[in-house]
């Protein structure tokens, strides 16, 4: 049973601030990636730069949490590799390819139907039949998706963009499934290992010609300003990946996975706002309505699913990232 104390109240408030910081950081990645790709970067190069930089930043945090237990790495090698290839590299590559063909907000909202895919997987694979609330949430999510696509207006008729966004959705669903495993593996180690593996894999794939891999030193143009290429690279790696993961893990440890995931839904709103500010992509009313339905549907799905998350004992600052076994809402 959770005892409500002054410490737990402080922990709740700090957790909410950390979760909002994480969601806002993740939401900035799509608009920055679009600017880099418009300047001549391939999606694979953007993802590789982002995740490798983030992995390098997280490495000094992950090693102390591993405490020299290399057997733990060997025991979870398959999980870390799968996480790096699918949850990190695959999801982000699909998302950035999607925003190259469609608006950032629409791509992200499609990706955020991932919880519905997770429910379907649990039903088919583990016979966990969804309840009435979950089914209602799925219906709302699908209806919202149709409005976000706004096919009648000709915005998202690009089949390539929609296909990539759906691939990102399935990658995000895999993220949740993979994150449920390896409870003895600190979250910082899983995140750092996955980021480094994902980035190195993309570089290898580019060198072999499997995916287009190219970058430029051209200035990056946004709606009202231009900037040297290295500034958005630093921001997309440090802010939208490393800081986003660190604050998200800390928030999840304070709030529990369910509440943290609710707050993480604000990433959609952050992405729409950043796309409006940086790319002049103002969402239309029908897309806002569709986005609202998707968010309501996702929340309803989550409320309809059983959860065992709860707040634990108050932590000291040194314990914030120690042994974190759950990770925040994913991004591209």
mmCIF file of C-alpha atoms in Angstrom:
data_model
loop_
_atom_site.group_PDB
_atom_site.id
_atom_site.type_symbol
_atom_site.label_atom_id
_atom_site.label_comp_id
_atom_site.label_asym_id
_atom_site.label_seq_id
_atom_site.Cartn_x
_atom_site.Cartn_y
_atom_site.Cartn_z
ATOM 1 C CA UNK A 1 0.000 0.000 0.000
ATOM 2 C CA UNK A 2 1.255 3.467 -0.828
ATOM 3 C CA UNK A 3 1.528 5.877 2.079
ATOM 4 C CA UNK A 4 0.907 9.471 1.079
ATOM 5 C CA UNK A 5 3.568 11.634 2.744
ATOM 6 C CA UNK A 6 5.128 15.032 2.185
ATOM 7 C CA UNK A 7 7.984 13.286 0.356
ATOM 8 C CA UNK A 8 5.590 11.444 -1.954
ATOM 9 C CA UNK A 9 3.834 14.734 -2.763
ATOM 10 C CA UNK A 10 7.148 16.326 -3.732
ATOM 11 C CA UNK A 11 7.969 13.210 -5.729
ATOM 12 C CA UNK A 12 4.663 13.460 -7.581
ATOM 13 C CA UNK A 13 5.209 17.110 -8.518
ATOM 14 C CA UNK A 14 8.788 16.543 -9.640
ATOM 15 C CA UNK A 15 7.673 13.461 -11.583
ATOM 16 C CA UNK A 16 5.045 15.463 -13.459
ATOM 17 C CA UNK A 17 7.619 18.126 -14.359
ATOM 18 C CA UNK A 18 10.093 15.481 -15.540
ATOM 19 C CA UNK A 19 7.412 13.717 -17.612
ATOM 20 C CA UNK A 20 6.395 16.986 -19.273
ATOM 21 C CA UNK A 21 10.064 17.769 -19.976
ATOM 22 C CA UNK A 22 10.517 14.333 -21.546
ATOM 23 C CA UNK A 23 7.399 14.598 -23.719
ATOM 24 C CA UNK A 24 8.329 18.101 -24.866
ATOM 25 C CA UNK A 25 11.868 16.988 -25.710
ATOM 26 C CA UNK A 26 10.645 14.012 -27.738
ATOM 27 C CA UNK A 27 8.131 16.219 -29.570
ATOM 28 C CA UNK A 28 10.911 18.449 -30.931
ATOM 29 C CA UNK A 29 12.605 15.621 -32.856
ATOM 30 C CA UNK A 30 10.270 15.475 -35.871
ATOM 31 C CA UNK A 31 10.466 19.157 -36.879
ATOM 32 C CA UNK A 32 14.260 19.175 -36.443
ATOM 33 C CA UNK A 33 14.596 15.997 -38.521
ATOM 34 C CA UNK A 34 12.461 17.520 -41.294
ATOM 35 C CA UNK A 35 14.727 20.562 -41.412
ATOM 36 C CA UNK A 36 17.846 18.394 -41.659
ATOM 37 C CA UNK A 37 16.321 16.205 -44.382
ATOM 38 C CA UNK A 38 15.280 19.291 -46.347
ATOM 39 C CA UNK A 39 18.933 20.359 -46.148
ATOM 40 C CA UNK A 40 20.105 17.111 -47.769
ATOM 41 C CA UNK A 41 20.377 14.630 -44.901
ATOM 42 C CA UNK A 42 18.939 11.166 -45.365
ATOM 43 C CA UNK A 43 16.595 9.807 -42.710
ATOM 44 C CA UNK A 44 19.101 7.081 -41.784
ATOM 45 C CA UNK A 45 21.875 9.637 -41.282
ATOM 46 C CA UNK A 46 19.677 11.778 -39.024
ATOM 47 C CA UNK A 47 18.675 8.768 -36.914
ATOM 48 C CA UNK A 48 22.264 7.492 -36.680
ATOM 49 C CA UNK A 49 23.591 10.895 -35.579
ATOM 50 C CA UNK A 50 20.791 11.283 -33.060
ATOM 51 C CA UNK A 51 21.025 7.885 -31.386
ATOM 52 C CA UNK A 52 24.834 7.646 -31.392
ATOM 53 C CA UNK A 53 25.159 11.063 -29.785
ATOM 54 C CA UNK A 54 22.483 10.161 -27.239
ATOM 55 C CA UNK A 55 24.150 6.822 -26.513
ATOM 56 C CA UNK A 56 27.493 8.539 -25.947
ATOM 57 C CA UNK A 57 25.878 11.007 -23.543
ATOM 58 C CA UNK A 58 24.139 8.203 -21.602
ATOM 59 C CA UNK A 59 27.200 5.932 -21.438
ATOM 60 C CA UNK A 60 28.744 7.626 -18.353
ATOM 61 C CA UNK A 61 25.393 7.144 -16.587
ATOM 62 C CA UNK A 62 24.845 3.554 -17.682
ATOM 63 C CA UNK A 63 28.237 2.133 -16.669
ATOM 64 C CA UNK A 64 27.924 2.935 -12.939
ATOM 65 C CA UNK A 65 24.430 1.431 -12.889
ATOM 66 C CA UNK A 66 25.779 -1.776 -14.429
ATOM 67 C CA UNK A 67 28.198 -2.069 -11.479
ATOM 68 C CA UNK A 68 30.582 -4.215 -13.505
ATOM 69 C CA UNK A 69 28.028 -7.016 -13.836
ATOM 70 C CA UNK A 70 28.923 -8.032 -17.388
ATOM 71 C CA UNK A 71 27.028 -11.325 -16.996
ATOM 72 C CA UNK A 72 23.860 -9.231 -16.854
ATOM 73 C CA UNK A 73 24.711 -7.842 -20.294
ATOM 74 C CA UNK A 74 25.326 -11.306 -21.706
ATOM 75 C CA UNK A 75 22.091 -12.643 -20.228
ATOM 76 C CA UNK A 76 20.101 -9.814 -21.839
ATOM 77 C CA UNK A 77 22.069 -9.556 -25.092
ATOM 78 C CA UNK A 78 19.141 -10.631 -27.286
ATOM 79 C CA UNK A 79 16.846 -8.091 -25.622
ATOM 80 C CA UNK A 80 19.336 -5.242 -26.045
ATOM 81 C CA UNK A 81 19.961 -6.126 -29.695
ATOM 82 C CA UNK A 82 16.247 -6.398 -30.473
ATOM 83 C CA UNK A 83 15.620 -3.134 -28.669
ATOM 84 C CA UNK A 84 18.357 -1.386 -30.647
ATOM 85 C CA UNK A 85 17.286 -2.732 -34.038
ATOM 86 C CA UNK A 86 13.505 -2.479 -33.685
ATOM 87 C CA UNK A 87 12.537 -0.081 -30.892
ATOM 88 C CA UNK A 88 15.317 2.456 -31.572
ATOM 89 C CA UNK A 89 16.635 2.286 -35.145
ATOM 90 C CA UNK A 90 13.566 0.819 -36.849
ATOM 91 C CA UNK A 91 10.999 3.047 -35.157
ATOM 92 C CA UNK A 92 12.932 6.285 -35.583
ATOM 93 C CA UNK A 93 13.913 5.513 -39.162
ATOM 94 C CA UNK A 94 10.277 4.822 -40.026
ATOM 95 C CA UNK A 95 9.080 7.971 -38.259
ATOM 96 C CA UNK A 96 11.646 10.265 -39.892
ATOM 97 C CA UNK A 97 10.858 8.764 -43.309
ATOM 98 C CA UNK A 98 7.198 9.433 -42.580
ATOM 99 C CA UNK A 99 7.776 13.117 -41.776
ATOM 100 C CA UNK A 100 9.697 13.419 -45.041
ATOM 101 C CA UNK A 101 6.445 12.628 -46.886
ATOM 102 C CA UNK A 102 3.733 14.051 -44.619
ATOM 103 C CA UNK A 103 3.164 16.580 -41.863
ATOM 104 C CA UNK A 104 4.900 15.947 -38.545
ATOM 105 C CA UNK A 105 1.718 16.061 -36.470
ATOM 106 C CA UNK A 106 -0.104 13.568 -38.671
ATOM 107 C CA UNK A 107 2.829 11.141 -38.651
ATOM 108 C CA UNK A 108 3.155 11.313 -34.876
ATOM 109 C CA UNK A 109 -0.560 10.859 -34.272
ATOM 110 C CA UNK A 110 -0.552 7.737 -36.431
ATOM 111 C CA UNK A 111 2.406 6.405 -34.442
ATOM 112 C CA UNK A 112 0.536 7.046 -31.206
ATOM 113 C CA UNK A 113 -2.044 4.392 -32.065
ATOM 114 C CA UNK A 114 0.661 1.923 -30.935
ATOM 115 C CA UNK A 115 -1.121 1.076 -27.635
ATOM 116 C CA UNK A 116 -4.017 -0.315 -29.672
ATOM 117 C CA UNK A 117 -1.566 -2.588 -31.498
ATOM 118 C CA UNK A 118 -0.147 -3.678 -28.144
ATOM 119 C CA UNK A 119 -3.629 -4.620 -26.929
ATOM 120 C CA UNK A 120 -4.164 -6.647 -30.109
ATOM 121 C CA UNK A 121 -0.832 -8.430 -29.636
ATOM 122 C CA UNK A 122 -1.627 -9.324 -26.029
ATOM 123 C CA UNK A 123 -5.023 -10.630 -27.118
ATOM 124 C CA UNK A 124 -3.674 -12.821 -29.922
ATOM 125 C CA UNK A 125 -0.400 -13.902 -28.301
ATOM 126 C CA UNK A 126 -1.338 -14.179 -24.618
ATOM 127 C CA UNK A 127 -5.143 -14.513 -24.746
ATOM 128 C CA UNK A 128 -5.609 -11.303 -22.742
ATOM 129 C CA UNK A 129 -9.035 -10.371 -24.080
ATOM 130 C CA UNK A 130 -9.679 -6.587 -23.960
ATOM 131 C CA UNK A 131 -12.625 -5.197 -22.035
ATOM 132 C CA UNK A 132 -15.379 -2.899 -23.226
ATOM 133 C CA UNK A 133 -13.378 0.257 -22.426
ATOM 134 C CA UNK A 134 -10.429 -1.007 -24.451
ATOM 135 C CA UNK A 135 -12.600 -1.805 -27.467
ATOM 136 C CA UNK A 136 -14.261 1.617 -27.243
ATOM 137 C CA UNK A 137 -10.851 3.259 -27.118
ATOM 138 C CA UNK A 138 -9.705 1.354 -30.189
ATOM 139 C CA UNK A 139 -12.773 2.506 -32.130
ATOM 140 C CA UNK A 140 -12.133 6.114 -31.118
ATOM 141 C CA UNK A 141 -8.507 5.795 -32.134
ATOM 142 C CA UNK A 142 -9.335 4.457 -35.588
ATOM 143 C CA UNK A 143 -11.941 7.184 -36.127
ATOM 144 C CA UNK A 144 -9.418 9.823 -35.098
ATOM 145 C CA UNK A 145 -6.820 8.342 -37.421
ATOM 146 C CA UNK A 146 -9.148 8.753 -40.400
ATOM 147 C CA UNK A 147 -9.695 12.411 -39.504
ATOM 148 C CA UNK A 148 -5.986 13.087 -39.027
ATOM 149 C CA UNK A 149 -5.214 11.636 -42.460
ATOM 150 C CA UNK A 150 -7.801 14.058 -43.920
ATOM 151 C CA UNK A 151 -7.721 12.247 -47.245
ATOM 152 C CA UNK A 152 -10.529 14.395 -48.635
ATOM 153 C CA UNK A 153 -8.302 17.473 -48.396
ATOM 154 C CA UNK A 154 -5.445 15.723 -50.164
ATOM 155 C CA UNK A 155 -2.988 16.214 -47.299
ATOM 156 C CA UNK A 156 -1.948 12.676 -46.533
ATOM 157 C CA UNK A 157 -2.759 10.776 -49.700
ATOM 158 C CA UNK A 158 0.948 9.938 -50.038
ATOM 159 C CA UNK A 159 0.875 6.179 -49.568
ATOM 160 C CA UNK A 160 4.615 6.125 -48.820
ATOM 161 C CA UNK A 161 4.240 8.519 -45.900
ATOM 162 C CA UNK A 162 1.298 6.612 -44.447
ATOM 163 C CA UNK A 163 3.154 3.297 -44.803
ATOM 164 C CA UNK A 164 6.195 4.658 -42.970
ATOM 165 C CA UNK A 165 4.003 6.123 -40.208
ATOM 166 C CA UNK A 166 2.255 2.779 -39.726
ATOM 167 C CA UNK A 167 5.674 1.084 -39.589
ATOM 168 C CA UNK A 168 6.658 3.541 -36.857
ATOM 169 C CA UNK A 169 3.463 2.622 -35.014
ATOM 170 C CA UNK A 170 4.332 -1.085 -35.070
ATOM 171 C CA UNK A 171 7.889 -0.253 -33.986
ATOM 172 C CA UNK A 172 6.535 1.739 -31.050
ATOM 173 C CA UNK A 173 4.300 -1.196 -30.136
ATOM 174 C CA UNK A 174 7.365 -3.453 -30.181
ATOM 175 C CA UNK A 175 9.035 -0.942 -27.859
ATOM 176 C CA UNK A 176 6.383 -1.530 -25.200
ATOM 177 C CA UNK A 177 6.560 -5.314 -25.602
ATOM 178 C CA UNK A 178 10.373 -5.365 -25.382
ATOM 179 C CA UNK A 179 10.449 -2.936 -22.453
ATOM 180 C CA UNK A 180 8.337 -5.376 -20.424
ATOM 181 C CA UNK A 181 11.235 -7.865 -20.469
ATOM 182 C CA UNK A 182 14.561 -7.804 -18.663
ATOM 183 C CA UNK A 183 13.319 -6.453 -15.350
ATOM 184 C CA UNK A 184 16.767 -7.009 -13.807
ATOM 185 C CA UNK A 185 18.444 -4.792 -16.423
ATOM 186 C CA UNK A 186 18.749 -1.090 -15.486
ATOM 187 C CA UNK A 187 16.803 1.112 -17.872
ATOM 188 C CA UNK A 188 19.810 3.328 -18.550
ATOM 189 C CA UNK A 189 21.795 0.287 -19.689
ATOM 190 C CA UNK A 190 18.996 -0.897 -21.971
ATOM 191 C CA UNK A 191 18.540 2.592 -23.424
ATOM 192 C CA UNK A 192 22.273 3.240 -23.896
ATOM 193 C CA UNK A 193 22.959 -0.194 -25.388
ATOM 194 C CA UNK A 194 19.987 0.028 -27.712
ATOM 195 C CA UNK A 195 20.900 3.528 -28.877
ATOM 196 C CA UNK A 196 24.495 2.581 -29.653
ATOM 197 C CA UNK A 197 23.530 -0.683 -31.399
ATOM 198 C CA UNK A 198 20.850 1.061 -33.435
ATOM 199 C CA UNK A 199 23.209 3.825 -34.558
ATOM 200 C CA UNK A 200 26.062 1.488 -35.492
ATOM 201 C CA UNK A 201 23.663 -0.762 -37.390
ATOM 202 C CA UNK A 202 22.396 2.162 -39.453
ATOM 203 C CA UNK A 203 25.952 3.234 -40.290
ATOM 204 C CA UNK A 204 26.758 -0.317 -41.408
ATOM 205 C CA UNK A 205 23.564 -0.483 -43.465
ATOM 206 C CA UNK A 206 24.458 2.811 -45.123
ATOM 207 C CA UNK A 207 28.004 1.665 -45.887
ATOM 208 C CA UNK A 208 26.622 -1.483 -47.519
ATOM 209 C CA UNK A 209 24.098 0.498 -49.549
ATOM 210 C CA UNK A 210 21.081 -1.094 -47.830
ATOM 211 C CA UNK A 211 19.642 2.323 -46.898
ATOM 212 C CA UNK A 212 20.411 5.771 -48.327
ATOM 213 C CA UNK A 213 22.992 7.362 -46.057
ATOM 214 C CA UNK A 214 24.205 10.878 -46.730
ATOM 215 C CA UNK A 215 24.683 14.131 -44.873
ATOM 216 C CA UNK A 216 25.623 17.689 -45.772
ATOM 217 C CA UNK A 217 27.116 20.727 -44.107
ATOM 218 C CA UNK A 218 24.531 23.045 -45.664
ATOM 219 C CA UNK A 219 22.705 25.473 -43.436
ATOM 220 C CA UNK A 220 19.361 24.162 -42.206
ATOM 221 C CA UNK A 221 16.343 26.346 -43.008
ATOM 222 C CA UNK A 222 13.243 26.520 -40.859
ATOM 223 C CA UNK A 223 10.171 28.705 -41.192
ATOM 224 C CA UNK A 224 11.697 31.999 -40.050
ATOM 225 C CA UNK A 225 15.432 31.379 -39.676
ATOM 226 C CA UNK A 226 18.433 29.339 -40.810
ATOM 227 C CA UNK A 227 21.103 27.733 -38.667
ATOM 228 C CA UNK A 228 24.395 25.829 -39.113
ATOM 229 C CA UNK A 229 23.847 22.090 -39.500
ATOM 230 C CA UNK A 230 25.603 21.123 -36.260
ATOM 231 C CA UNK A 231 23.164 23.025 -34.029
ATOM 232 C CA UNK A 232 20.078 20.920 -34.879
ATOM 233 C CA UNK A 233 22.262 17.787 -34.732
ATOM 234 C CA UNK A 234 23.363 18.609 -31.185
ATOM 235 C CA UNK A 235 19.802 19.438 -30.152
ATOM 236 C CA UNK A 236 18.286 16.341 -31.746
ATOM 237 C CA UNK A 237 20.872 14.099 -30.086
ATOM 238 C CA UNK A 238 21.254 15.647 -26.647
ATOM 239 C CA UNK A 239 17.830 17.215 -26.034
ATOM 240 C CA UNK A 240 15.380 15.040 -27.995
ATOM 241 C CA UNK A 241 17.068 11.715 -27.207
ATOM 242 C CA UNK A 242 19.497 11.689 -24.260
ATOM 243 C CA UNK A 243 17.670 14.201 -22.051
ATOM 244 C CA UNK A 244 14.281 12.906 -23.180
ATOM 245 C CA UNK A 245 15.160 9.337 -22.141
ATOM 246 C CA UNK A 246 16.778 10.355 -18.838
ATOM 247 C CA UNK A 247 13.889 12.570 -17.730
ATOM 248 C CA UNK A 248 11.363 10.001 -18.943
ATOM 249 C CA UNK A 249 12.963 7.187 -16.922
ATOM 250 C CA UNK A 250 13.098 9.376 -13.808
ATOM 251 C CA UNK A 251 9.454 10.383 -14.303
ATOM 252 C CA UNK A 252 8.351 6.774 -14.728
ATOM 253 C CA UNK A 253 10.068 5.793 -11.466
ATOM 254 C CA UNK A 254 8.259 8.596 -9.627
ATOM 255 C CA UNK A 255 4.801 8.368 -11.177
ATOM 256 C CA UNK A 256 4.452 4.729 -12.136
ATOM 257 C CA UNK A 257 4.162 3.580 -15.727
ATOM 258 C CA UNK A 258 0.453 4.337 -16.193
ATOM 259 C CA UNK A 259 0.449 7.965 -15.019
ATOM 260 C CA UNK A 260 3.760 8.657 -16.752
ATOM 261 C CA UNK A 261 2.357 7.315 -20.028
ATOM 262 C CA UNK A 262 -0.677 9.607 -19.718
ATOM 263 C CA UNK A 263 1.551 12.653 -19.310
ATOM 264 C CA UNK A 264 3.708 11.430 -22.211
ATOM 265 C CA UNK A 265 0.736 11.873 -24.531
ATOM 266 C CA UNK A 266 1.494 15.601 -24.421
ATOM 267 C CA UNK A 267 4.304 14.784 -26.852
ATOM 268 C CA UNK A 268 1.709 14.905 -29.616
ATOM 269 C CA UNK A 269 0.722 18.438 -28.662
ATOM 270 C CA UNK A 270 4.378 19.456 -28.354
ATOM 271 C CA UNK A 271 5.134 18.063 -31.818
ATOM 272 C CA UNK A 272 2.208 19.952 -33.349
ATOM 273 C CA UNK A 273 3.378 23.159 -31.681
ATOM 274 C CA UNK A 274 7.015 22.755 -32.764
ATOM 275 C CA UNK A 275 5.939 21.867 -36.316
ATOM 276 C CA UNK A 276 3.844 25.044 -36.375
ATOM 277 C CA UNK A 277 6.716 27.193 -35.048
ATOM 278 C CA UNK A 278 9.604 25.669 -37.019
ATOM 279 C CA UNK A 279 7.919 24.449 -40.220
ATOM 280 C CA UNK A 280 4.792 26.637 -40.420
ATOM 281 C CA UNK A 281 2.618 23.496 -40.415
ATOM 282 C CA UNK A 282 -0.549 24.815 -38.790
ATOM 283 C CA UNK A 283 -2.965 21.953 -38.050
ATOM 284 C CA UNK A 284 -6.461 22.256 -39.507
ATOM 285 C CA UNK A 285 -9.563 21.969 -37.303
ATOM 286 C CA UNK A 286 -10.452 18.511 -38.608
ATOM 287 C CA UNK A 287 -6.943 17.288 -37.754
ATOM 288 C CA UNK A 288 -7.218 18.732 -34.252
ATOM 289 C CA UNK A 289 -10.512 16.889 -33.852
ATOM 290 C CA UNK A 290 -8.912 13.682 -35.097
ATOM 291 C CA UNK A 291 -5.969 14.184 -32.770
ATOM 292 C CA UNK A 292 -8.323 14.678 -29.828
ATOM 293 C CA UNK A 293 -10.152 11.451 -30.690
ATOM 294 C CA UNK A 294 -6.873 9.541 -30.938
ATOM 295 C CA UNK A 295 -5.707 10.838 -27.572
ATOM 296 C CA UNK A 296 -9.070 10.047 -25.969
ATOM 297 C CA UNK A 297 -8.969 6.605 -27.543
ATOM 298 C CA UNK A 298 -5.449 5.890 -26.311
ATOM 299 C CA UNK A 299 -6.307 7.053 -22.788
ATOM 300 C CA UNK A 300 -9.465 4.921 -22.827
ATOM 301 C CA UNK A 301 -7.461 1.898 -23.965
ATOM 302 C CA UNK A 302 -4.968 2.402 -21.174
ATOM 303 C CA UNK A 303 -7.714 2.847 -18.575
ATOM 304 C CA UNK A 304 -9.340 -0.353 -19.798
ATOM 305 C CA UNK A 305 -6.188 -2.395 -19.331
ATOM 306 C CA UNK A 306 -5.119 -3.811 -15.950
ATOM 307 C CA UNK A 307 -2.049 -2.264 -14.376
ATOM 308 C CA UNK A 308 0.139 -3.103 -11.437
ATOM 309 C CA UNK A 309 2.142 0.110 -11.391
ATOM 310 C CA UNK A 310 2.277 2.079 -8.190
ATOM 311 C CA UNK A 311 4.420 4.630 -6.520
ATOM 312 C CA UNK A 312 7.183 3.183 -4.466
ATOM 313 C CA UNK A 313 9.268 4.584 -1.664
ATOM 314 C CA UNK A 314 10.702 8.066 -2.066
ATOM 315 C CA UNK A 315 14.065 8.144 -3.823
ATOM 316 C CA UNK A 316 17.207 10.082 -3.238
ATOM 317 C CA UNK A 317 18.693 11.990 -6.193
ATOM 318 C CA UNK A 318 21.340 9.311 -6.601
ATOM 319 C CA UNK A 319 18.632 6.672 -7.037
ATOM 320 C CA UNK A 320 16.684 8.431 -9.775
ATOM 321 C CA UNK A 321 18.118 6.375 -12.623
ATOM 322 C CA UNK A 322 19.417 3.404 -10.642
ATOM 323 C CA UNK A 323 17.898 0.089 -11.706
ATOM 324 C CA UNK A 324 15.232 1.737 -13.869
ATOM 325 C CA UNK A 325 13.514 -1.139 -15.585
ATOM 326 C CA UNK A 326 10.798 0.776 -17.422
ATOM 327 C CA UNK A 327 11.314 3.308 -20.144
ATOM 328 C CA UNK A 328 9.317 6.345 -21.243
ATOM 329 C CA UNK A 329 6.987 6.767 -24.212
ATOM 330 C CA UNK A 330 8.954 6.328 -27.349
ATOM 331 C CA UNK A 331 9.703 8.710 -30.433
ATOM 332 C CA UNK A 332 10.829 8.592 -33.404
#
